[in-house]
Structure formats: structure tokens, C-alpha cells
mmCIF file of C-alpha atoms and ligand atoms in Angstrom:
data_model
loop_
_atom_site.group_PDB
_atom_site.id
_atom_site.type_symbol
_atom_site.label_atom_id
_atom_site.label_comp_id
_atom_site.label_asym_id
_atom_site.label_seq_id
_atom_site.Cartn_x
_atom_site.Cartn_y
_atom_site.Cartn_z
ATOM 1 C CA MET A 113 -75.983 89.976 62.288
ATOM 2 C CA LEU A 114 -73.507 87.998 61.157
ATOM 3 C CA ASP A 115 -71.300 89.269 58.260
ATOM 4 C CA LYS A 116 -72.974 86.583 55.785
ATOM 5 C CA THR A 117 -69.338 85.930 54.224
ATOM 6 C CA LEU A 118 -68.384 83.953 57.441
ATOM 7 C CA THR A 119 -69.427 80.665 56.286
ATOM 8 C CA PRO A 120 -67.816 77.795 58.675
ATOM 9 C CA SER A 121 -65.026 77.347 56.362
ATOM 10 C CA VAL A 122 -64.424 81.010 56.411
ATOM 11 C CA ILE A 123 -64.316 81.147 59.795
ATOM 12 C CA VAL A 124 -61.937 78.459 60.080
ATOM 13 C CA GLY A 125 -59.604 79.805 57.468
ATOM 14 C CA ARG A 126 -59.291 82.635 60.147
ATOM 15 C CA LEU A 127 -58.892 81.109 62.882
ATOM 16 C CA ASP A 128 -56.284 78.915 61.248
ATOM 17 C CA GLN A 129 -53.907 82.105 61.045
ATOM 18 C CA TYR A 130 -54.069 82.509 64.878
ATOM 19 C CA VAL A 131 -54.707 78.827 66.573
ATOM 20 C CA VAL A 132 -52.231 75.818 65.516
ATOM 21 C CA GLY A 133 -53.649 72.410 65.281
ATOM 22 C CA GLN A 134 -57.428 71.751 67.144
ATOM 23 C CA GLU A 135 -58.917 70.981 63.224
ATOM 24 C CA ALA A 136 -61.680 69.157 64.660
ATOM 25 C CA ALA A 137 -62.556 71.549 67.550
ATOM 26 C CA LYS A 138 -62.137 74.523 64.738
ATOM 27 C CA LYS A 139 -64.686 73.198 62.623
ATOM 28 C CA THR A 140 -67.246 71.960 65.416
ATOM 29 C CA ILE A 141 -67.005 75.485 66.969
ATOM 30 C CA ALA A 142 -67.304 77.646 62.946
ATOM 31 C CA VAL A 143 -70.229 75.286 62.344
ATOM 32 C CA ALA A 144 -71.798 75.911 65.529
ATOM 33 C CA VAL A 145 -71.870 79.627 65.572
ATOM 34 C CA TYR A 146 -72.360 79.690 62.015
ATOM 35 C CA ALA A 147 -76.109 77.398 62.798
ATOM 36 C CA HIS A 148 -76.337 79.859 65.840
ATOM 37 C CA PHE A 149 -76.834 83.096 64.220
ATOM 38 C CA LYS A 150 -78.926 80.955 61.114
ATOM 39 C CA LYS A 151 -81.100 79.719 63.464
ATOM 40 C CA ILE A 152 -81.704 83.321 65.587
ATOM 41 C CA ALA A 153 -82.000 84.784 61.947
ATOM 42 C CA THR A 154 -85.078 81.819 60.684
ATOM 43 C CA ALA A 155 -86.797 82.110 64.394
ATOM 44 C CA ARG A 156 -87.030 86.025 64.076
ATOM 45 C CA ARG A 157 -88.443 85.509 60.940
ATOM 46 C CA ASP A 158 -91.077 83.250 60.964
ATOM 47 C CA ASN A 159 -91.720 84.655 64.335
ATOM 48 C CA ALA A 160 -90.249 81.633 66.480
ATOM 49 C CA THR A 161 -88.390 80.197 69.098
ATOM 50 C CA PHE A 162 -85.240 77.977 68.636
ATOM 51 C CA ALA A 163 -83.313 75.538 70.773
ATOM 52 C CA LYS A 164 -79.989 77.313 71.582
ATOM 53 C CA SER A 165 -76.898 74.849 71.404
ATOM 54 C CA ASN A 166 -74.331 76.455 74.173
ATOM 55 C CA ILE A 167 -70.877 74.901 73.408
ATOM 56 C CA LEU A 168 -68.431 73.701 76.014
ATOM 57 C CA LEU A 169 -64.550 73.506 75.271
ATOM 58 C CA VAL A 170 -62.693 70.645 76.927
ATOM 59 C CA GLY A 171 -58.904 70.344 76.764
ATOM 60 C CA SER A 172 -55.733 70.470 78.818
ATOM 61 C CA THR A 173 -54.028 73.318 79.756
ATOM 62 C CA GLY A 174 -52.461 75.836 77.018
ATOM 63 C CA THR A 175 -53.897 73.591 74.682
ATOM 64 C CA GLY A 176 -55.644 76.930 72.964
ATOM 65 C CA LYS A 177 -59.092 77.426 74.417
ATOM 66 C CA THR A 178 -59.108 80.727 75.312
ATOM 67 C CA LEU A 179 -56.717 81.856 72.365
ATOM 68 C CA LEU A 180 -59.415 80.601 69.888
ATOM 69 C CA CYS A 181 -62.033 82.021 71.676
ATOM 70 C CA SER A 182 -60.781 85.560 71.959
ATOM 71 C CA THR A 183 -59.822 84.890 68.385
ATOM 72 C CA LEU A 184 -62.875 83.942 67.395
ATOM 73 C CA SER A 185 -64.205 87.108 69.094
ATOM 74 C CA ARG A 186 -62.621 89.317 66.514
ATOM 75 C CA ILE A 187 -63.672 87.251 63.612
ATOM 76 C CA LEU A 188 -66.797 87.350 64.109
ATOM 77 C CA GLY A 189 -67.334 91.011 64.787
ATOM 78 C CA VAL A 190 -70.681 90.522 67.180
ATOM 79 C CA PRO A 191 -70.563 91.722 71.093
ATOM 80 C CA PHE A 192 -67.705 89.468 72.956
ATOM 81 C CA VAL A 193 -67.346 89.248 76.833
ATOM 82 C CA THR A 194 -64.667 87.036 78.727
ATOM 83 C CA ALA A 195 -65.447 85.628 82.301
ATOM 84 C CA GLU A 196 -63.807 83.367 84.539
ATOM 85 C CA ALA A 197 -65.974 80.937 86.307
ATOM 86 C CA THR A 198 -63.318 80.669 89.437
ATOM 87 C CA SER A 199 -64.120 85.048 89.835
ATOM 88 C CA LEU A 200 -68.091 83.996 90.346
ATOM 89 C CA ALA A 201 -67.207 81.309 93.074
ATOM 90 C CA GLN A 202 -65.209 83.741 94.717
ATOM 91 C CA THR A 203 -67.811 86.142 95.477
ATOM 92 C CA ARG A 204 -70.912 86.166 97.590
ATOM 93 C CA TYR A 205 -72.980 88.316 95.017
ATOM 94 C CA VAL A 206 -73.021 86.069 91.956
ATOM 95 C CA ASN A 207 -75.989 87.293 90.185
ATOM 96 C CA GLU A 208 -74.684 90.821 90.947
ATOM 97 C CA GLU A 209 -70.940 89.395 89.474
ATOM 98 C CA ILE A 210 -73.463 87.834 86.299
ATOM 99 C CA GLU A 211 -75.402 91.248 85.184
ATOM 100 C CA ALA A 212 -71.666 93.203 85.411
ATOM 101 C CA ILE A 213 -70.554 90.381 82.607
ATOM 102 C CA LEU A 214 -73.802 91.089 80.922
ATOM 103 C CA GLN A 215 -73.132 95.062 81.096
ATOM 104 C CA ARG A 216 -70.074 94.697 79.635
ATOM 105 C CA LEU A 217 -71.938 92.620 76.585
ATOM 106 C CA VAL A 218 -73.799 95.395 76.638
ATOM 107 C CA ASP A 219 -71.432 98.477 76.709
ATOM 108 C CA LYS A 220 -69.481 96.435 74.068
ATOM 109 C CA ALA A 221 -72.349 96.946 71.922
ATOM 110 C CA GLY A 222 -71.802 100.600 72.247
ATOM 111 C CA GLY A 223 -74.963 100.654 75.087
ATOM 112 C CA ASP A 224 -76.851 98.796 72.313
ATOM 113 C CA ILE A 225 -79.283 96.076 74.343
ATOM 114 C CA ALA A 226 -80.905 94.502 71.137
ATOM 115 C CA LYS A 227 -77.454 94.178 69.645
ATOM 116 C CA ALA A 228 -75.892 92.667 73.071
ATOM 117 C CA GLN A 229 -78.618 89.943 73.072
ATOM 118 C CA ASN A 230 -77.012 88.651 69.969
ATOM 119 C CA GLY A 231 -73.593 88.362 71.532
ATOM 120 C CA ILE A 232 -71.286 85.736 72.746
ATOM 121 C CA VAL A 233 -70.347 85.168 76.198
ATOM 122 C CA PHE A 234 -67.118 82.951 77.248
ATOM 123 C CA ILE A 235 -66.912 81.541 80.342
ATOM 124 C CA ASP A 236 -63.415 80.232 81.185
ATOM 125 C CA GLU A 237 -62.740 77.849 83.791
ATOM 126 C CA ILE A 238 -66.259 76.065 84.282
ATOM 127 C CA ASP A 239 -64.206 72.699 85.751
ATOM 128 C CA LYS A 240 -63.541 74.632 88.354
ATOM 129 C CA LEU A 241 -67.271 75.056 89.858
ATOM 130 C CA LYS A 242 -67.705 71.328 90.422
ATOM 131 C CA ALA A 243 -69.846 70.339 93.040
ATOM 132 C CA GLY A 244 -67.702 69.456 96.212
ATOM 133 C CA GLY A 245 -64.691 71.040 94.952
ATOM 134 C CA ALA A 246 -61.448 71.601 97.419
ATOM 135 C CA GLU A 247 -60.940 74.796 96.508
ATOM 136 C CA VAL A 248 -62.456 77.472 99.077
ATOM 137 C CA GLN A 249 -65.256 78.906 97.296
ATOM 138 C CA THR A 250 -67.821 81.840 98.574
ATOM 139 C CA THR A 251 -70.478 80.611 96.636
ATOM 140 C CA SER A 252 -70.807 76.936 95.858
ATOM 141 C CA GLY A 253 -69.514 75.764 92.569
ATOM 142 C CA GLU A 254 -72.622 74.040 92.236
ATOM 143 C CA GLY A 255 -74.221 77.239 93.470
ATOM 144 C CA VAL A 256 -72.670 79.252 90.839
ATOM 145 C CA GLN A 257 -73.796 76.445 87.870
ATOM 146 C CA HIS A 258 -77.493 76.980 89.162
ATOM 147 C CA ALA A 259 -76.724 81.042 88.634
ATOM 148 C CA LEU A 260 -75.201 80.249 85.425
ATOM 149 C CA LEU A 261 -77.851 78.034 84.359
ATOM 150 C CA LYS A 262 -80.498 80.522 84.843
ATOM 151 C CA ILE A 263 -79.068 82.842 82.236
ATOM 152 C CA MET A 264 -77.868 79.800 79.854
ATOM 153 C CA GLU A 265 -81.883 79.218 79.320
ATOM 154 C CA GLY A 266 -82.540 82.428 78.427
ATOM 155 C CA SER A 267 -84.081 85.133 81.223
ATOM 156 C CA PRO A 268 -84.444 88.993 81.801
ATOM 157 C CA VAL A 269 -81.776 90.550 83.770
ATOM 158 C CA LYS A 270 -81.875 94.058 85.240
ATOM 159 C CA LEU A 271 -78.841 96.273 84.310
ATOM 160 C CA ASP A 272 -77.624 99.278 86.144
ATOM 161 C CA GLY A 273 -80.275 101.906 85.233
ATOM 162 C CA GLY A 274 -83.210 99.709 85.276
ATOM 163 C CA ARG A 275 -82.834 98.330 81.544
ATOM 164 C CA TYR A 276 -83.077 94.929 80.674
ATOM 165 C CA ILE A 277 -81.625 92.434 79.042
ATOM 166 C CA ASP A 278 -82.801 89.206 77.750
ATOM 167 C CA THR A 279 -80.250 86.369 77.604
ATOM 168 C CA THR A 280 -82.095 83.983 75.448
ATOM 169 C CA ASP A 281 -80.497 84.001 72.340
ATOM 170 C CA ILE A 282 -76.853 84.780 73.666
ATOM 171 C CA LEU A 283 -74.507 81.901 72.532
ATOM 172 C CA PHE A 284 -72.562 80.762 75.899
ATOM 173 C CA ILE A 285 -69.199 79.049 75.564
ATOM 174 C CA CYS A 286 -67.844 77.519 78.414
ATOM 175 C CA GLY A 287 -64.249 76.444 78.987
ATOM 176 C CA GLY A 288 -62.546 73.916 81.173
ATOM 177 C CA ALA A 289 -59.318 72.082 81.590
ATOM 178 C CA PHE A 290 -61.103 68.947 83.123
ATOM 179 C CA VAL A 291 -58.231 67.513 84.586
ATOM 180 C CA GLY A 292 -59.138 63.645 85.459
ATOM 181 C CA LEU A 293 -61.861 63.850 82.519
ATOM 182 C CA ALA A 294 -60.160 61.554 80.395
ATOM 183 C CA GLU A 295 -59.932 58.718 83.630
ATOM 184 C CA ILE A 296 -63.698 59.189 83.636
ATOM 185 C CA MET A 297 -63.855 58.611 79.768
ATOM 186 C CA ALA A 298 -61.734 55.404 79.662
ATOM 187 C CA ARG A 299 -63.670 54.029 82.867
ATOM 188 C CA SER A 300 -67.317 54.936 81.114
ATOM 189 C CA HIS A 301 -66.764 53.884 77.509
ATOM 190 C CA ALA A 302 -68.299 50.686 76.920
ATOM 191 C CA TYR A 303 -70.221 50.521 73.818
ATOM 192 C CA LYS A 304 -71.484 47.295 74.706
ATOM 193 C CA TYR A 305 -74.763 47.882 73.152
ATOM 194 C CA ILE A 306 -74.336 49.329 69.831
ATOM 195 C CA SER A 307 -73.254 47.547 66.992
ATOM 196 C CA VAL A 308 -71.471 48.443 64.171
ATOM 197 C CA SER A 309 -70.749 46.685 61.174
ATOM 198 C CA LYS A 310 -67.227 45.028 60.469
ATOM 199 C CA GLY A 311 -66.388 48.048 58.017
ATOM 200 C CA ASP A 312 -66.518 50.879 59.967
ATOM 201 C CA SER A 313 -66.600 49.441 63.807
ATOM 202 C CA LYS A 314 -62.779 50.575 64.383
ATOM 203 C CA GLN A 315 -63.688 54.188 62.924
ATOM 204 C CA MET A 316 -66.728 54.183 64.323
ATOM 205 C CA MET A 317 -65.857 53.137 67.959
ATOM 206 C CA ASP A 318 -62.587 55.529 67.969
ATOM 207 C CA ARG A 319 -65.319 58.122 67.110
ATOM 208 C CA LEU A 320 -67.628 57.456 69.746
ATOM 209 C CA ASN A 321 -64.617 56.529 72.496
ATOM 210 C CA ALA A 322 -63.754 60.824 72.025
ATOM 211 C CA ARG A 323 -66.966 62.038 72.567
ATOM 212 C CA VAL A 324 -67.192 63.324 75.740
ATOM 213 C CA LYS A 325 -71.074 62.022 77.301
ATOM 214 C CA PRO A 326 -73.096 64.327 79.361
ATOM 215 C CA THR A 327 -72.507 61.635 81.844
ATOM 216 C CA ASP A 328 -68.975 62.272 81.953
ATOM 217 C CA LEU A 329 -69.399 65.650 82.933
ATOM 218 C CA PHE A 330 -72.255 65.131 85.438
ATOM 219 C CA THR A 331 -69.537 62.364 87.583
ATOM 220 C CA TYR A 332 -67.104 65.246 86.964
ATOM 221 C CA GLY A 333 -69.287 67.480 88.676
ATOM 222 C CA LEU A 334 -71.134 69.524 87.016
ATOM 223 C CA ILE A 335 -75.107 69.280 87.623
ATOM 224 C CA PRO A 336 -77.351 67.175 85.005
ATOM 225 C CA GLU A 337 -79.236 70.334 83.917
ATOM 226 C CA PHE A 338 -76.280 72.308 83.534
ATOM 227 C CA THR A 339 -74.516 69.540 81.474
ATOM 228 C CA ARG A 340 -77.358 69.589 79.149
ATOM 229 C CA ARG A 341 -77.350 73.043 78.258
ATOM 230 C CA LEU A 342 -73.820 72.454 76.764
ATOM 231 C CA PRO A 343 -74.922 70.337 73.824
ATOM 232 C CA ILE A 344 -71.838 70.613 71.694
ATOM 233 C CA VAL A 345 -68.512 69.553 73.025
ATOM 234 C CA ALA A 346 -65.397 70.441 71.225
ATOM 235 C CA HIS A 347 -62.592 68.565 72.219
ATOM 236 C CA PHE A 348 -58.491 70.271 72.184
ATOM 237 C CA HIS A 349 -55.951 67.787 72.009
ATOM 238 C CA ASP A 350 -52.787 67.515 73.561
ATOM 239 C CA LEU A 351 -49.969 69.615 71.328
ATOM 240 C CA ASN A 352 -46.929 67.626 70.344
ATOM 241 C CA GLN A 353 -43.611 68.843 70.585
ATOM 242 C CA LYS A 354 -44.089 69.513 66.275
ATOM 243 C CA MET A 355 -47.009 71.566 66.867
ATOM 244 C CA LEU A 356 -45.085 73.544 69.543
ATOM 245 C CA VAL A 357 -42.756 74.334 67.222
ATOM 246 C CA ARG A 358 -45.550 75.667 64.793
ATOM 247 C CA VAL A 359 -47.245 77.784 67.453
ATOM 248 C CA MET A 360 -43.494 79.803 68.271
ATOM 249 C CA THR A 361 -43.300 80.340 64.340
ATOM 250 C CA GLU A 362 -46.476 80.359 62.463
ATOM 251 C CA PRO A 363 -49.308 82.306 63.841
ATOM 252 C CA LYS A 364 -49.507 85.855 62.563
ATOM 253 C CA ASP A 365 -48.388 87.501 65.431
ATOM 254 C CA CYS A 366 -46.439 84.567 66.887
ATOM 255 C CA ILE A 367 -43.827 84.648 69.516
ATOM 256 C CA TYR A 368 -40.647 84.492 67.247
ATOM 257 C CA GLY A 369 -41.619 87.055 64.688
ATOM 258 C CA GLN A 370 -42.836 89.263 67.985
ATOM 259 C CA PHE A 371 -38.790 88.968 68.885
ATOM 260 C CA ARG A 372 -37.769 89.908 65.161
ATOM 261 C CA ASP A 373 -39.645 92.922 65.152
ATOM 262 C CA ILE A 374 -38.358 94.459 68.290
ATOM 263 C CA PHE A 375 -35.096 93.359 67.112
ATOM 264 C CA ALA A 376 -35.634 94.965 63.711
ATOM 265 C CA ASN A 377 -36.509 97.832 65.729
ATOM 266 C CA GLU A 378 -32.794 98.068 67.194
ATOM 267 C CA GLY A 379 -32.024 97.804 63.228
ATOM 268 C CA VAL A 380 -30.587 94.162 63.893
ATOM 269 C CA GLU A 381 -31.889 91.168 62.622
ATOM 270 C CA LEU A 382 -32.702 87.958 64.556
ATOM 271 C CA THR A 383 -32.384 84.500 63.073
ATOM 272 C CA VAL A 384 -32.730 81.450 65.664
ATOM 273 C CA ASP A 385 -32.219 78.300 64.171
ATOM 274 C CA GLN A 386 -34.611 75.644 63.384
ATOM 275 C CA ARG A 387 -33.055 73.590 65.906
ATOM 276 C CA VAL A 388 -33.338 76.083 68.809
ATOM 277 C CA PHE A 389 -37.351 75.860 68.331
ATOM 278 C CA ASP A 390 -36.840 72.307 68.984
ATOM 279 C CA GLN A 391 -35.029 72.427 71.674
ATOM 280 C CA ILE A 392 -37.552 74.602 73.430
ATOM 281 C CA ALA A 393 -40.543 72.500 72.294
ATOM 282 C CA GLU A 394 -38.653 69.634 73.855
ATOM 283 C CA LEU A 395 -38.084 71.430 77.391
ATOM 284 C CA ALA A 396 -41.943 73.075 76.893
ATOM 285 C CA PHE A 397 -42.980 69.611 76.246
ATOM 286 C CA GLU A 398 -41.433 68.030 79.676
ATOM 287 C CA TYR A 399 -43.232 71.034 81.561
ATOM 288 C CA LYS A 400 -46.801 69.862 80.159
ATOM 289 C CA ILE A 401 -48.689 72.794 80.420
ATOM 290 C CA GLY A 402 -48.832 72.665 76.706
ATOM 291 C CA ALA A 403 -48.185 75.934 74.998
ATOM 292 C CA ARG A 404 -47.682 78.075 78.032
ATOM 293 C CA SER A 405 -44.341 77.680 78.624
ATOM 294 C CA LEU A 406 -43.409 78.572 75.170
ATOM 295 C CA ARG A 407 -43.024 82.336 75.670
ATOM 296 C CA GLY A 408 -41.218 81.882 78.957
ATOM 297 C CA ILE A 409 -38.527 80.081 77.606
ATOM 298 C CA PHE A 410 -38.396 82.000 74.280
ATOM 299 C CA GLU A 411 -38.097 85.156 76.416
ATOM 300 C CA GLU A 412 -35.229 83.952 78.871
ATOM 301 C CA MET A 413 -32.850 83.009 75.643
ATOM 302 C CA VAL A 414 -33.539 86.401 73.906
ATOM 303 C CA THR A 415 -33.660 88.422 77.194
ATOM 304 C CA PRO A 416 -29.430 88.602 77.363
ATOM 305 C CA ILE A 417 -29.002 89.500 73.626
ATOM 306 C CA LEU A 418 -31.566 92.135 74.102
ATOM 307 C CA PHE A 419 -29.689 93.739 76.778
ATOM 308 C CA VAL A 420 -26.495 93.914 74.881
ATOM 309 C CA VAL A 421 -27.998 95.127 71.590
ATOM 310 C CA PRO A 422 -29.404 98.241 72.206
ATOM 311 C CA ASP A 423 -25.681 99.693 72.894
ATOM 312 C CA ARG A 424 -23.967 98.173 70.161
ATOM 313 C CA ARG A 425 -24.791 99.674 67.319
ATOM 314 C CA ASP A 426 -21.846 97.351 65.358
ATOM 315 C CA ILE A 427 -23.973 94.741 65.805
ATOM 316 C CA GLU A 428 -26.691 93.617 62.214
ATOM 317 C CA LYS A 429 -27.658 90.272 63.171
ATOM 318 C CA VAL A 430 -27.935 88.087 65.646
ATOM 319 C CA VAL A 431 -28.007 84.144 65.094
ATOM 320 C CA VAL A 432 -28.554 81.704 68.076
ATOM 321 C CA THR A 433 -27.937 77.490 66.644
ATOM 322 C CA SER A 434 -28.355 76.208 70.505
ATOM 323 C CA LEU A 435 -30.510 77.065 73.510
ATOM 324 C CA PHE A 436 -27.434 76.058 75.070
ATOM 325 C CA THR A 437 -24.610 77.915 73.614
ATOM 326 C CA GLU A 438 -23.673 81.656 73.008
ATOM 327 C CA PRO A 439 -25.498 83.044 70.009
ATOM 328 C CA ASP A 440 -23.289 84.707 67.039
ATOM 329 C CA PHE A 441 -23.292 87.909 66.800
ATOM 330 C CA VAL A 442 -22.441 89.077 63.459
ATOM 331 C CA THR A 443 -20.821 92.855 63.025
ATOM 332 C CA ARG A 444 -21.541 95.721 60.481
ATOM 333 C CA GLN A 445 -18.504 96.069 58.293
ATOM 334 C CA PRO A 446 -16.933 99.996 58.828
ATOM 335 C CA GLY A 447 -18.256 101.925 56.250
ATOM 336 C CA SER A 448 -21.045 99.775 55.635
HETATM 337 N N1 ATP B 719 -53.425 75.585 69.462
HETATM 338 C C1 ATP B 719 -52.431 77.121 69.875
HETATM 339 N N2 ATP B 719 -51.652 77.935 68.558
HETATM 340 C C2 ATP B 719 -51.487 78.985 69.013
HETATM 341 N N3 ATP B 719 -50.944 79.095 70.551
HETATM 342 C C3 ATP B 719 -51.285 78.465 71.559
HETATM 343 C C4 ATP B 719 -52.412 77.252 71.020
HETATM 344 N N4 ATP B 719 -51.980 76.988 72.315
HETATM 345 C C5 ATP B 719 -51.887 77.285 73.284
HETATM 346 N N5 ATP B 719 -51.314 78.471 72.268
HETATM 347 C C6 ATP B 719 -50.266 79.939 73.166
HETATM 348 O O1 ATP B 719 -50.484 79.620 74.912
HETATM 349 C C7 ATP B 719 -50.918 79.855 75.284
HETATM 350 C C8 ATP B 719 -51.479 79.569 76.230
HETATM 351 O O2 ATP B 719 -53.421 79.147 75.433
HETATM 352 P P1 ATP B 719 -54.343 79.453 76.293
HETATM 353 O O3 ATP B 719 -54.824 80.445 77.125
HETATM 354 O O4 ATP B 719 -55.344 79.387 74.792
HETATM 355 O O5 ATP B 719 -54.680 78.083 76.762
HETATM 356 P P2 ATP B 719 -55.996 77.335 77.717
HETATM 357 O O6 ATP B 719 -56.030 75.895 76.529
HETATM 358 O O7 ATP B 719 -56.986 78.419 77.565
HETATM 359 O O8 ATP B 719 -55.490 76.946 78.777
HETATM 360 P P3 ATP B 719 -56.119 76.478 80.043
HETATM 361 O O9 ATP B 719 -56.559 75.881 80.663
HETATM 362 O O10 ATP B 719 -54.657 77.154 81.560
HETATM 363 O O11 ATP B 719 -56.930 78.200 80.148
HETATM 364 C C9 ATP B 719 -51.626 81.108 74.544
HETATM 365 O O12 ATP B 719 -51.278 82.711 74.664
HETATM 366 C C10 ATP B 719 -51.504 81.205 72.966
HETATM 367 O O13 ATP B 719 -49.928 81.928 72.831
HETATM 368 MG MG1 MG B 720 -57.772 79.098 79.410
#
């Protein structure tokens, strides 16, 4: 089912090539996914059932939740689909929408229902389903939660063409920014009755306080039955400026690498100084949308250069030394 070489540490290693930081979340997710497939295999062998542990990803916008999931899907090689909770709330036909998601999962499995039944469904923007939410919704967030609850628990769902898919073994990963959850947690985290020995108390308390409790999610607006189906919570931290620099320069498909390739195709070497990345990270940090604004700032910086370069065969190299000054153009020596 899952490639035998994919142990949790191998999964984390692969995620590291694309997702910067978020070490704790990566570990939590890698172990959860690994354990999930082990449990399926054991249950099948013993003809038993098992309790599924779906996963909730919590963290501010632009911290890598969706990126981590899409990377995970590539690594695992199991059928994987993504859906937006918001679009579920915008339709009157939630159940049809959910069927369509599962149909996509079957398609991803090449029509093999058995394979799809071991797949993963990622439902993003789950925080937008809060009960009594302000957004204009056709189906209430609570209604969508109930509909999702059914498939998360496991039930046969009829697909187009009359075939059924059983969702019992499908792993559900839900993600959301949960704006305001930190405040709820800060208010609710008073562990008066947990006694810890003096030595570990600080560390222990920090750990407990970093945990998102089911009751916090309930206060936020998810119905209790729904939060109970998401026992594993992976927390995504806000990215600091150093990490934002790494996002631009380190991942395999990072933005700097992408643009260096584009310039290389024009026969031009692009060099962006470290200072520039620091400047971009500083701006992006101010925008408070995590790594989301990096691409826009970077593209804005290189657009005027990319406008000029294709017409200038004499340019050999472009060096950007500051976000606020013109770049240096190094031209080819005649005859070279
Ligand atoms: N930890 C990270 N490592 C590398 N790139 C990242 C990271 N976080 C964000 N990015 C970059 O920022 C973009 C947005 O990230 P992503 O879509 O994963 O955010 P998100 O956490 O799902 O946010 P939202 O809550 O708004 O959906 C990605 O395309 C990616 O390039
Ligand atoms: Mg996202």
C-alpha cells in the first residue's frame, strides 16, 4: 500500500526538500501517515477494525499547510485529492459535492476503487466552516461539518455509475488558518490541576500550552463531533525573516532557482545578493501573510530586468544588489 522504504524519517527528509521549517508539524504528520497505513495493514491481516486518526493542520496563512500536503501527496504515491471547505459551503448540494470529491479520488486511482479507499483527502479552509460564521453561505458551516463527519467516520458513498466507495480507511487531513485561535488558547490554557515535578515543569507546561485542545476548536466554532474526528493536531508556526529568506532560496523548486533558470534560458546569469533577500523578507514580514507575498515582491523586482534582457544579446550577467537600486548589467566582451 505504502512504499516500505517510506518510514517517518524518510518522509520528513523528503518534505524538507520543499517545505522550510515546521519541523514539529512534519514529524507529527509523517508519523500519523505512517501509523495510519500500518494500522490498515494490521487490521486487514487480523480481519479487525481500527480507530482512524485524521489530522488537523492549524497555522497562519502562508506558513506551508497546503504546500506540505501537496508535497506529501507526491511523496506517498497514494491517491490524494484536495478540496476546499468554502466551496462546499457555497453549494446547496453538499452531498453531491462530496461525492464528486470521492469520484476524483477514484479517478486519481485510475478507477480502482480498492486503491482509492486507501487514499487521502485533504480538506482545506476548514476553519471557514465555523458555526454561525459571518460569510454568506448557501449551506451553513455546521451543515457542511455534519456532511463531512459522515464520510470521515466511514460510510459507503454512491458514485456516478452506481458503484460504491467505502470511506472507512480513507485518511482525512483538514487544514485551516483559525484566525483568533491563539487568543482562545491563551484564555483556556490554565492547567491548574496538572502537577508536574519542578525539573520538567517549564518544558511540560510549554508543551501543554502549545497544544490545541478539542475544546478550543469547539469554542472557535467547530462542532464537538467534528473535532473528535480530528485527534491529531499539527501546528504550523509563523515564519520569521530568516525562514522567509530560506523559502526563496532553498527548496528544490524555490523562486530564486526558477528565475535563475528562466534567465539561463536567455543565456544570462542572474545573481541576487543576500542583502536583497533580507530586504524582501523584511517587507514580506510586514505584510503578515507568511511566505505568500514573497513571489509577488520577487517578480516585481525581476520584471523590468526580464523586459530588457531578451533584446540585449550583449548582456551576460545581471547582479541585483538592492531592492531599491537599479541592477548591474555585465556585458559580454566583444569577441567572447
Ligand atoms: N514553510 C514553507 N516552506 C516553503 N515555502 C513556503 C512555506 N510556507 C509557505 N510557503 C510558500 O508560500 C506559498 C503559500 O503557502 P501555502 O499555500 O502552503 O500556505 P497555507 O499555510 O496553506 O496558507 P492559507 O492558510 O492561506 O491557505 C506556497 O506556494 C509556498 O511557496
Ligand atoms: Mg492553504
